[in-house]
Tab-separated table of C-alpha atoms in Angstrom:
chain	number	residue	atom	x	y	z
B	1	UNK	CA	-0.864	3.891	-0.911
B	2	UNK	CA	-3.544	6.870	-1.550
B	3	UNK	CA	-2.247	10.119	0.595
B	4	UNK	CA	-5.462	10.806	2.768
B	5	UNK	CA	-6.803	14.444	3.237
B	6	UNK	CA	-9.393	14.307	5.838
B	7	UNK	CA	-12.297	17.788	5.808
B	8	UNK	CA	-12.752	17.999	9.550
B	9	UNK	CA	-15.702	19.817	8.603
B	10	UNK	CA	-16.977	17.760	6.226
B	11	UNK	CA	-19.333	14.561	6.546
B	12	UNK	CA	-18.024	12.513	3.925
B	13	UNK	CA	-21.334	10.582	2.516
B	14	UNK	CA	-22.066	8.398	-0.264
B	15	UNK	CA	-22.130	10.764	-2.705
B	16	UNK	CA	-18.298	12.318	-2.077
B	17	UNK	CA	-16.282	9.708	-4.759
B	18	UNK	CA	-19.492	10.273	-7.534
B	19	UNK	CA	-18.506	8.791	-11.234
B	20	UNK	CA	-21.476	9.004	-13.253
B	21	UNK	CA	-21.867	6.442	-15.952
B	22	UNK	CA	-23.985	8.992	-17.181
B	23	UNK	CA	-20.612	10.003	-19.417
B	24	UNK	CA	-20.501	6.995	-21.313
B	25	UNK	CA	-23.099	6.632	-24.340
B	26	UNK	CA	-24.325	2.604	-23.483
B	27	UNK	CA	-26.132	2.572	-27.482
B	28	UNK	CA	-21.717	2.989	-28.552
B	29	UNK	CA	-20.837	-0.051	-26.883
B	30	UNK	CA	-20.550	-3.329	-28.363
B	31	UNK	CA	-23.645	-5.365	-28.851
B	32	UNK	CA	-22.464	-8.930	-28.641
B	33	UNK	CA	-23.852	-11.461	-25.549
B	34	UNK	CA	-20.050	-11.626	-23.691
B	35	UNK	CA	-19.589	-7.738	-23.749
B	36	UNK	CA	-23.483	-7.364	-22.264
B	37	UNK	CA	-23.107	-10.107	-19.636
B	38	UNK	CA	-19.443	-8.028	-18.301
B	39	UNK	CA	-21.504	-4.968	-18.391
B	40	UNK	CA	-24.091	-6.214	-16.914
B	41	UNK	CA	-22.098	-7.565	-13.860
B	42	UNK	CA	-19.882	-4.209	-13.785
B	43	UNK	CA	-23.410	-2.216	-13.412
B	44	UNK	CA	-24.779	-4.492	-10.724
B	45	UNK	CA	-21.056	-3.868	-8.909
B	46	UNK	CA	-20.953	0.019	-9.794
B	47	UNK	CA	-22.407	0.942	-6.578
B	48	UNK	CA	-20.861	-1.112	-4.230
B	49	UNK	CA	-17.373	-0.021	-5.706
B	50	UNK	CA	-17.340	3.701	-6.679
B	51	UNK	CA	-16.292	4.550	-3.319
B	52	UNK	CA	-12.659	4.612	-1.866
B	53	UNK	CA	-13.256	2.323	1.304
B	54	UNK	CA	-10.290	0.359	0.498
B	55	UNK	CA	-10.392	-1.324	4.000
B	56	UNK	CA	-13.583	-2.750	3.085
B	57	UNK	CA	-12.211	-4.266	-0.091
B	58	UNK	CA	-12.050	-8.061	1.224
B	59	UNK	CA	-15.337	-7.810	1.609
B	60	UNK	CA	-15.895	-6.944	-2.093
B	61	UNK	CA	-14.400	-9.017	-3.812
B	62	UNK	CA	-16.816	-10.350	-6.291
B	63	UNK	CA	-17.997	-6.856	-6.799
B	64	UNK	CA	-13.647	-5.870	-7.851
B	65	UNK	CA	-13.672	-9.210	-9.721
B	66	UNK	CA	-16.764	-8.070	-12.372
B	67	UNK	CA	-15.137	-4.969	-12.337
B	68	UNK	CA	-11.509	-6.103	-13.302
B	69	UNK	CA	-13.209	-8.766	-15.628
B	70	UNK	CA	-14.646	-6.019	-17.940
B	71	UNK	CA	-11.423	-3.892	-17.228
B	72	UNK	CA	-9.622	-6.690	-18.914
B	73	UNK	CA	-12.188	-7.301	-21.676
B	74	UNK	CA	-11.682	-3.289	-22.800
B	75	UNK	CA	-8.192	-3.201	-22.427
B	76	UNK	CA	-7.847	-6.256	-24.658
B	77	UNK	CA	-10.108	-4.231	-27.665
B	78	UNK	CA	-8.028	-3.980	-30.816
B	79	UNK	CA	-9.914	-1.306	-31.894
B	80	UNK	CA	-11.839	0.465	-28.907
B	81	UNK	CA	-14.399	3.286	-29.866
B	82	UNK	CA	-14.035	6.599	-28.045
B	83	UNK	CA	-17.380	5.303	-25.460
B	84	UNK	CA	-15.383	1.518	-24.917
B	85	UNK	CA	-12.189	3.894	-23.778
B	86	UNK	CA	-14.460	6.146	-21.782
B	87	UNK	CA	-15.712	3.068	-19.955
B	88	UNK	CA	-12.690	2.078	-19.396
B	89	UNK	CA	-11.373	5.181	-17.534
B	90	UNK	CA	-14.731	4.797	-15.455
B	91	UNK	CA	-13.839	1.412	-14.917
B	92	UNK	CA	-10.272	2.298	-13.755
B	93	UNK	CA	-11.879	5.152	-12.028
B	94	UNK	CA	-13.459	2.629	-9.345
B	95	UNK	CA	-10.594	-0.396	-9.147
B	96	UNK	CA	-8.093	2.714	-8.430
B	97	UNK	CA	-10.511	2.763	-5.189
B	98	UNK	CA	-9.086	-0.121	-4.128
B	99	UNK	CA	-5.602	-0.337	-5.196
B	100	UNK	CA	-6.183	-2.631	-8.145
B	101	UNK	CA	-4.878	0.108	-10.564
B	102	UNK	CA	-2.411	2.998	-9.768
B	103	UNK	CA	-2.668	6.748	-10.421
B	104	UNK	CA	-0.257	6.649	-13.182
B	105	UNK	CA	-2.418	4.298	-14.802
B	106	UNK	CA	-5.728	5.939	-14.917
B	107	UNK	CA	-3.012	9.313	-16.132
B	108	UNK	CA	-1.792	7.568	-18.629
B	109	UNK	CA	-5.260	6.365	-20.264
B	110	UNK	CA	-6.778	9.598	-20.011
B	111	UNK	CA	-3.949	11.042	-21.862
B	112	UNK	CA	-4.259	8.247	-24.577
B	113	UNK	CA	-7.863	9.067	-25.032
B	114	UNK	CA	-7.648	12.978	-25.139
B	115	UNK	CA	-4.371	12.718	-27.766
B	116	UNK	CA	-6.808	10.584	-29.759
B	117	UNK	CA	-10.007	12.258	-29.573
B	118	UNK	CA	-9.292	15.888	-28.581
B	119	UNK	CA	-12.454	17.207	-29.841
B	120	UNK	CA	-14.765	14.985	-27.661
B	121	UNK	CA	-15.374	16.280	-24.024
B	122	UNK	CA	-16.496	12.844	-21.967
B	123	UNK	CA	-13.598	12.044	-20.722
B	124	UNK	CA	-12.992	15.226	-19.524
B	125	UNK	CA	-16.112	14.397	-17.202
B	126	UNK	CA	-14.751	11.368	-15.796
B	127	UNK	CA	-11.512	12.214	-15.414
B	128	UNK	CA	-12.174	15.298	-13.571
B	129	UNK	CA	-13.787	13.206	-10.872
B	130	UNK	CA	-11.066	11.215	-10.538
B	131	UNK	CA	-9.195	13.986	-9.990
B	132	UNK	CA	-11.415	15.865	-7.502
B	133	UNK	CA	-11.319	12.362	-5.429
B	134	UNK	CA	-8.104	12.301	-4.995
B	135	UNK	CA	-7.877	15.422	-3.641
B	136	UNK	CA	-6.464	17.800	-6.468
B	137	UNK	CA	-9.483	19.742	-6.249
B	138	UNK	CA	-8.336	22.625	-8.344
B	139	UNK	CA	-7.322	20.367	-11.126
B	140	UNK	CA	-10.394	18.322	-11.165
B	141	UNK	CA	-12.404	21.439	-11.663
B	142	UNK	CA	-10.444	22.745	-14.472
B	143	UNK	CA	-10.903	19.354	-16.213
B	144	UNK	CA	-15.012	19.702	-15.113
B	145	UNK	CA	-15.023	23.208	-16.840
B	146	UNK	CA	-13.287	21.609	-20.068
B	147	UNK	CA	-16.277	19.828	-20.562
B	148	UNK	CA	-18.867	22.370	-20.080
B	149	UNK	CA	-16.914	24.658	-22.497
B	150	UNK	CA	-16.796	21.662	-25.202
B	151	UNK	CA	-20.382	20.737	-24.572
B	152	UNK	CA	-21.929	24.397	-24.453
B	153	UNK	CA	-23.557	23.795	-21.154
B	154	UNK	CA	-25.822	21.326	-23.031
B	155	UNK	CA	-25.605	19.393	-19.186
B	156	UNK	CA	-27.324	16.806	-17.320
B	157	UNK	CA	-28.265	16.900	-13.810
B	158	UNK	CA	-25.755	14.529	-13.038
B	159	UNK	CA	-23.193	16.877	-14.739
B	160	UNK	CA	-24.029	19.407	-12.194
B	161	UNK	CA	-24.028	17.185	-9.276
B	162	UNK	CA	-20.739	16.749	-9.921
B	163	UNK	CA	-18.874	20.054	-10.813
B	164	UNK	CA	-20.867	20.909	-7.691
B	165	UNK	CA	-18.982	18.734	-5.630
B	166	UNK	CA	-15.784	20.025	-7.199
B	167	UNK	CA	-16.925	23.507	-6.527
B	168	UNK	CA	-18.068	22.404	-2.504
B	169	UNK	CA	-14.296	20.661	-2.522
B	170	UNK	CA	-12.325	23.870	-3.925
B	171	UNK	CA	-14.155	25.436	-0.840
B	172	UNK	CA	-16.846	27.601	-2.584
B	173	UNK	CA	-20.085	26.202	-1.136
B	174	UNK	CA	-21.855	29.256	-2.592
B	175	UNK	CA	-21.090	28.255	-5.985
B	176	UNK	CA	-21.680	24.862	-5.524
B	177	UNK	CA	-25.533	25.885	-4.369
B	178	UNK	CA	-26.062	27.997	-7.222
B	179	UNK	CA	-24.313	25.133	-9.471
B	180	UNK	CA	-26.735	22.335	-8.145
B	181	UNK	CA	-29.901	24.263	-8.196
B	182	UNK	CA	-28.756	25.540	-11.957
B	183	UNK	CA	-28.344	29.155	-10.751
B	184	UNK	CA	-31.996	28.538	-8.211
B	185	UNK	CA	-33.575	26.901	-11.974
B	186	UNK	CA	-34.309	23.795	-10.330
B	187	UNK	CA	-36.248	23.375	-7.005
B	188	UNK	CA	-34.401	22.524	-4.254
B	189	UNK	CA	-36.828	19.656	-3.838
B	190	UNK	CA	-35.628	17.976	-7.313
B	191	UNK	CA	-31.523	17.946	-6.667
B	192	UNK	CA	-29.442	15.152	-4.903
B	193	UNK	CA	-30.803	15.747	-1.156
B	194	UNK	CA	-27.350	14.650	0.392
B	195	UNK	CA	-25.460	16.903	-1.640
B	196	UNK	CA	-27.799	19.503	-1.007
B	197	UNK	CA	-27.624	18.946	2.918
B	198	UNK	CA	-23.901	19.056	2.741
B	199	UNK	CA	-23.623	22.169	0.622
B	200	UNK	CA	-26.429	24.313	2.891
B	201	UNK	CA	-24.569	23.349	6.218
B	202	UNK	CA	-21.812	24.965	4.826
B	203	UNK	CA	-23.286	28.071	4.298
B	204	UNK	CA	-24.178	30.420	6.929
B	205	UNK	CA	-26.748	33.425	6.878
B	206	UNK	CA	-24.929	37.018	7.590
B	207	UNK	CA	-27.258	39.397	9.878
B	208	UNK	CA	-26.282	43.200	9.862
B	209	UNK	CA	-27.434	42.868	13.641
B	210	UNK	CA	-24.148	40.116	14.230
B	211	UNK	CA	-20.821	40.865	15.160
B	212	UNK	CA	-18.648	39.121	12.948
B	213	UNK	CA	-14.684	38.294	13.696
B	214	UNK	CA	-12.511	39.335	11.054
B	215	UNK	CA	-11.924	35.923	9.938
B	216	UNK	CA	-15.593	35.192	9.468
B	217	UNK	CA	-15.437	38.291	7.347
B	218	UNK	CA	-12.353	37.603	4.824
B	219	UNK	CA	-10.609	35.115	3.726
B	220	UNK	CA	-7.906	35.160	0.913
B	221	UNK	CA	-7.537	32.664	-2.337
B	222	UNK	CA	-4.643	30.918	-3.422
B	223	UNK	CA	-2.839	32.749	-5.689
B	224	UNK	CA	-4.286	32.622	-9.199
B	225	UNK	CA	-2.842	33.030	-12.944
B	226	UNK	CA	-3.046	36.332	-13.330
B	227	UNK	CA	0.076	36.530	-10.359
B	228	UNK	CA	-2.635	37.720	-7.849
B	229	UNK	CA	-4.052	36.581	-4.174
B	230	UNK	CA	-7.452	38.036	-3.948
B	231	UNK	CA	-9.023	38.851	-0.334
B	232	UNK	CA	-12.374	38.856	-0.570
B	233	UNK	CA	-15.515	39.034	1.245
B	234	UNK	CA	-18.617	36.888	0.397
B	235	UNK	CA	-20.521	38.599	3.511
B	236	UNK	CA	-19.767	41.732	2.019
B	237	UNK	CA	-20.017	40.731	-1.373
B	238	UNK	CA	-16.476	42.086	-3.060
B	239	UNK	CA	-13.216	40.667	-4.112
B	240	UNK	CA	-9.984	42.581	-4.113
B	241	UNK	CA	-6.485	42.001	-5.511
B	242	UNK	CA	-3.499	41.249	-3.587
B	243	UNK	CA	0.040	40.640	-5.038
B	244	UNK	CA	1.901	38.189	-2.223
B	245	UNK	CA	4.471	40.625	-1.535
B	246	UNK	CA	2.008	43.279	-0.424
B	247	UNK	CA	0.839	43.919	3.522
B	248	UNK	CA	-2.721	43.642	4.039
B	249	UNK	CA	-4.823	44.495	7.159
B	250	UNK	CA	-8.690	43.419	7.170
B	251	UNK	CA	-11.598	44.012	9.962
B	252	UNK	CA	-14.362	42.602	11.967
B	253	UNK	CA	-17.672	43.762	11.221
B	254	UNK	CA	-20.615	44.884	13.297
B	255	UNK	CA	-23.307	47.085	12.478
B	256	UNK	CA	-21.483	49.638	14.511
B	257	UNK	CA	-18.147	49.942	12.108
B	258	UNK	CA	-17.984	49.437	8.617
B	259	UNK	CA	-15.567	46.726	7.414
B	260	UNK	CA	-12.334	46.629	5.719
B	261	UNK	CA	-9.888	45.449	3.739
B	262	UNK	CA	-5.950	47.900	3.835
B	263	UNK	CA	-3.478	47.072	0.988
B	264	UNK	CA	0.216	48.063	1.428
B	265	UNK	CA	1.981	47.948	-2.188
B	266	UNK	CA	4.849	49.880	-2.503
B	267	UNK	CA	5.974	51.491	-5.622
B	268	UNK	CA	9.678	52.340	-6.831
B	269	UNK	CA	10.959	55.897	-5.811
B	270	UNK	CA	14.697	56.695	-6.983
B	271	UNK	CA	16.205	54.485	-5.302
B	272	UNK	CA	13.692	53.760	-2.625
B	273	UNK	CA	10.500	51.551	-1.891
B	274	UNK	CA	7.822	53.768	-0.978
B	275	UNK	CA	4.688	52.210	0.696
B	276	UNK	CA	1.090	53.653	-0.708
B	277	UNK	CA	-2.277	52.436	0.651
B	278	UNK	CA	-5.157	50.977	-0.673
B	279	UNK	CA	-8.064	51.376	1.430
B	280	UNK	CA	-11.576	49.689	0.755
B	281	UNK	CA	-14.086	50.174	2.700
B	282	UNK	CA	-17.758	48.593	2.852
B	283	UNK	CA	-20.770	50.274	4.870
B	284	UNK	CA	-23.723	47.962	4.476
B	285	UNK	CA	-27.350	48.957	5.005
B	286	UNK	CA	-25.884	52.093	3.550
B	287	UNK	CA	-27.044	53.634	-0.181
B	288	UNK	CA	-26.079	57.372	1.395
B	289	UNK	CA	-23.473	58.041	-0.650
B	290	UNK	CA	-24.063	62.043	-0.451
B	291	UNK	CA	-23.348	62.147	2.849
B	292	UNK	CA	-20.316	60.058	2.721
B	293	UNK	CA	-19.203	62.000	-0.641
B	294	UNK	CA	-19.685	65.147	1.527
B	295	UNK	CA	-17.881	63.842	4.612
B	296	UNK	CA	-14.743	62.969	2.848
B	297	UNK	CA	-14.392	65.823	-0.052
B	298	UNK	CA	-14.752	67.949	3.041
B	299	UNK	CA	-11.590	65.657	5.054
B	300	UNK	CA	-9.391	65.626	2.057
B	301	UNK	CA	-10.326	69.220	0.090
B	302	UNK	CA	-10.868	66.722	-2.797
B	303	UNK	CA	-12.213	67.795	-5.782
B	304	UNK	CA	-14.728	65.663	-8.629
B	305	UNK	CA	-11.768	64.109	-11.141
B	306	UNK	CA	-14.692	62.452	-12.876
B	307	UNK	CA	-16.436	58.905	-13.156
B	308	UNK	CA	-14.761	55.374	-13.209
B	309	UNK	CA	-16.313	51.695	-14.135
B	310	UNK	CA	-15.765	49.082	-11.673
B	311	UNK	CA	-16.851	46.203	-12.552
B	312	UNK	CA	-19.613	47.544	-13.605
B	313	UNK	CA	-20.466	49.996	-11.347
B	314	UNK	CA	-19.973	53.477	-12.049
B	315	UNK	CA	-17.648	55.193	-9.259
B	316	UNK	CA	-17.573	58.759	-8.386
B	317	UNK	CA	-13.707	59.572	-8.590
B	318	UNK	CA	-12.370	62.123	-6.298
B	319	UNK	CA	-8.669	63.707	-6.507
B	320	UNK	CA	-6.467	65.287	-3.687
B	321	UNK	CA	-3.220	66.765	-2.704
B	322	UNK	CA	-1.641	68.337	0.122
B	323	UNK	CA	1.917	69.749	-0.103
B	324	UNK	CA	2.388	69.794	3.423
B	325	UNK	CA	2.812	66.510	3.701
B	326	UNK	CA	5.402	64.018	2.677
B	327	UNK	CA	7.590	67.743	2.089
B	328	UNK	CA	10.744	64.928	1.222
B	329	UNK	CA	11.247	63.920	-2.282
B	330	UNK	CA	7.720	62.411	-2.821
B	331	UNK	CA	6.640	65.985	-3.207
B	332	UNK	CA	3.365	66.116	-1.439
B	333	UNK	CA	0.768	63.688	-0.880
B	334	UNK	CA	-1.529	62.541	-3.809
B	335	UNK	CA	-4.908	60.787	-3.094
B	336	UNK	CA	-8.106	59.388	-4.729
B	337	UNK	CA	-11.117	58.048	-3.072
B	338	UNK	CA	-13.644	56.451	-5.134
B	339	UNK	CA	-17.672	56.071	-3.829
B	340	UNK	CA	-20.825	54.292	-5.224
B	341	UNK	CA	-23.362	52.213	-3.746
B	342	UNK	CA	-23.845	48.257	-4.788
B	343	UNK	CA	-27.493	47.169	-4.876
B	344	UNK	CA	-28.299	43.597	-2.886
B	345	UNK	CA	-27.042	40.383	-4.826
B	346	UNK	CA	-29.114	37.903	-6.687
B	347	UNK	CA	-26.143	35.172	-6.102
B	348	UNK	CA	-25.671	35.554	-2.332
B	349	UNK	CA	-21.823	36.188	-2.443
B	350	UNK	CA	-20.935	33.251	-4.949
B	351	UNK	CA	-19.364	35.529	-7.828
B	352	UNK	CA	-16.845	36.789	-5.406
B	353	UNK	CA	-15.716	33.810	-3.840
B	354	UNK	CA	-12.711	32.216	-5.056
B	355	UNK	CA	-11.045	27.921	-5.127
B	356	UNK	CA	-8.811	26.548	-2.431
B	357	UNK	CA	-6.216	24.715	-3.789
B	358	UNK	CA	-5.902	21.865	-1.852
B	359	UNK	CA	-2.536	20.649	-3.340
B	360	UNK	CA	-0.470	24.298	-2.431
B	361	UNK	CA	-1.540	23.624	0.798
B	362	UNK	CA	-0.523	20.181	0.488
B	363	UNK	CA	2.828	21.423	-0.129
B	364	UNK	CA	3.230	24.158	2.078
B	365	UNK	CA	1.775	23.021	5.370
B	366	UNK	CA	5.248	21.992	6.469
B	367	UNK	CA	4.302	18.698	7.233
B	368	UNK	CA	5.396	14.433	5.416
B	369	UNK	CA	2.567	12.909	7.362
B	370	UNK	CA	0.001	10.587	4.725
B	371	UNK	CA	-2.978	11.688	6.182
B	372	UNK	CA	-3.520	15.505	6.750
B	373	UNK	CA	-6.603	17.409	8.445
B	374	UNK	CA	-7.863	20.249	7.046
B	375	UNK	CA	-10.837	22.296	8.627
B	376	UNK	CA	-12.681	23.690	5.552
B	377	UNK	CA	-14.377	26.950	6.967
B	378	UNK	CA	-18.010	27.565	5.916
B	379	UNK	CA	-19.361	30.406	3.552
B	380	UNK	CA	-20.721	33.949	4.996
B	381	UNK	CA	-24.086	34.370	2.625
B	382	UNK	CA	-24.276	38.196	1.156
B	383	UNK	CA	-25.930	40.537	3.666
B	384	UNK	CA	-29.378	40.713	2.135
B	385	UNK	CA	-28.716	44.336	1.771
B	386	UNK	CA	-27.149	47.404	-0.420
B	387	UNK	CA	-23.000	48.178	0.233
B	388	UNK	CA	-21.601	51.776	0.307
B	389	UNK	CA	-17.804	51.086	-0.950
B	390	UNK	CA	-15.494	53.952	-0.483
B	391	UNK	CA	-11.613	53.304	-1.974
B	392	UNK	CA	-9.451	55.527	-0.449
B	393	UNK	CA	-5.765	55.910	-1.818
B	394	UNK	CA	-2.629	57.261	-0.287
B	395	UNK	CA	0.335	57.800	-2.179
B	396	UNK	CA	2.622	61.019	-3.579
B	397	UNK	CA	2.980	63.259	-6.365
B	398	UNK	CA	6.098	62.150	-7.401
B	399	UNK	CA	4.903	58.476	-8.116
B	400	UNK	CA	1.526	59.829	-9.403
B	401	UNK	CA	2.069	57.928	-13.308
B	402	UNK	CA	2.889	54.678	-11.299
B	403	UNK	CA	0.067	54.908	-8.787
B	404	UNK	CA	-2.518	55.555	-11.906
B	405	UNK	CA	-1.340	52.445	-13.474
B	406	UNK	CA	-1.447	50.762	-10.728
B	407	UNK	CA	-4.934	52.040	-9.563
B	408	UNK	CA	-5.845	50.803	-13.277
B	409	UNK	CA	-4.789	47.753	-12.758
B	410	UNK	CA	-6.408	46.823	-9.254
B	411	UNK	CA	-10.122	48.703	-10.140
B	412	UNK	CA	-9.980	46.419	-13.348
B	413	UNK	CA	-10.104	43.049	-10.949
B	414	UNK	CA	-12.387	43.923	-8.104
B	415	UNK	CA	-14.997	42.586	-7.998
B	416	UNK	CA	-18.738	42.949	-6.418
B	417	UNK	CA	-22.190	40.553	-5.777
């Protein structure tokens, strides 16, 4: 039996189990009257059976039956061409619906088909869905992405409908939007209405007039391949690296404080841990950087070390140290702060928000129940406006190599919207 993963958020309509026959080339596929009539039936069943309502499935049987009699008719090809195996994994695609083939099944003959044909992207497609379906999200997506890469985002609509629903399921509504209207290409008027609805009500409009509670703010990804978390802010419209073993602190927001996000890393001393902080700080409405330069070149005696790209942006870079503090043997403090202003976002938030994997949290919710519930928060839309960002660092002169490598390393993977 299926493990079920319930979105208490989510309305689950029509349109959430989507396997587009739109993969499979029809003009491939055999020719001959028996084939036609199988197909025929299968296409007049496809509807009825591409959803997994398994309870419902005595009351589809003849609909399963067409289905597993063209099943049967492929698998019994001698010779199957790369669109008869394609069907095929569609075909699987809806019986596993119902129980009438298992998971290692529909594994199996997507692994046949992309050992045998690794150069055609199809399968890829339909597979993917599968995947997303069944609640591996992250996986599905990757397999989505395979196919885009392989097809040079030579797409159909029907494409994007889906990887939008992957994107909407790895709990990135933004980039689902911008996926289904082709980055805002195509009217909103001319895409899948239902997917549409259920994509928009899971985006909210940010106000700089609003009070927003911290976790309306942030939120923080699963960790990701390069060994980092990321917190992130689509409100805000940044995205900042966390390693799991480091502290972090993050704020509300209101048009009264600025927001932000505190990293703790520590770096190696001798023989001891020594904490440093990483503090980023957004003011929106705000393109004043003078007076903020002034402000805190003034707080810290800091003095110009020069100009840093971050992500694009250039970055005033600021340098400071005070000997009377940290008089042990971190030899003083040592500090940077880093200011530039961000101009308003074309994409709303979407390039900074990062996937949910579903199946880490799967594992790691502590819990052998079949069915889990999962509340799938909604997306904080840019604030129509520019963002100050001010990075403040805290560390010492004796670590001052390890804390420029490290500052390397985290400026290189923010990133802004």
């Amino acid at each position: 039996m299926k493990r079920l993963c319930v979105f208490l958020s989510v309305v689950f309509l029509a349109l959430n189990l989507w396997a587009s026959p739109a993969a499979v080339n029809f003009d491939s596929l055999p020719d001959d009257e028996e084939f036609n009539s199988l197909l025929l039936d299968f296409g007049n069943a496809y509807q009825s059976i591409r959803y997994s309502n398994i309870q419902y499935k005595d009351e589809k049987k003849s609909q399963l039956e067409a289905a597993k009699a063209l099943y049967e008719k492929l698998n019994a090809q001698k010779t199957p061409s790369y669109d008869e195996e394609v069907l095929k994994l569609l075909v699987m695609r809806c019986l596993y619906n119902y129980d009438e083939v298992t998971a290692s099944q529909v594994e199996s003959a997507f692994a046949k088909i992309n050992k045998k044909y690794p150069k055609n992207a199809e399968h890829h497609w339909v597979y993917g869905n599968y995947l997303v379906s069944t609640g591996r999200s992250s996986e599905g997506k990757a397999q989505l992405e395979s196919y885009m890469k392989m097809k040079d985002y030579q797409i159909s609509h029907f494409f994007l409908e889906d990887y939008a629903y992957s994107q909407f399921m790895c709990g990135m509504p933004l980039n689902a939007y911008y996926t289904l209207t082709n980055g805002g290409t195509i009217p909103e008027a001319s895409v899948n209405q239902s997917m549409l609805s259920l994509i928009k009500n899971n985006i909210k409009e940010s106000s700089i007039k609003e009070t927003y509670e911290e976790k309306q703010v942030w939120k923080v990804s699963s960790k990701e391949s390069d060994g980092y978390n990321y917190v992130y802010s689509t409100m805000l419209g940044v995205s900042v690296p966390c390693k799991g073993e480091w502290g972090f602190n993050c704020s509300a927001f209101s048009s009264q404080t600025p927001a932000f996000c505190l990293l703790s890393p520590s770096l190696k001393l001798k023989k001891e841990d020594v904490g440093i902080s990483i503090l980023v700080m957004a003011f929106p409405g705000s393109s004043d950087v003078d007076s903020l330069r002034k402000k805190y070149t003034e707080m810290f005696s800091a003095v110009e070390d020069g100009k840093v790209q971050v992500d694009g942006i250039e970055f005033e870079k600021y340098a400071y140290e005070d000997s009377t503090k940290y008089t042990d043997e971190r030899n003083g403090a040592l500090g940077y702060f880093y200011i530039a202003s961000v101009p308003a976002s074309k994409n709303g938030g979407a390039r900074c928000e990062h996937e949910i994997n579903w199946q880490n949290v799967l594992q790691n919710d502590g819990t052998d129940s079949d069915t889990r519930f999962f509340r799938m928060s909604p997306a904080q839309k840019r604030l129509d406006l520019p963002v100050c960002y001010l990075i403040i660092v805290d560390s010492c002169t004796a670590l001052k190599k390890e804390t420029d490598s490290l500052m390397k390393e985290v400026l290189s993977k923010i990133k802004f919207d």
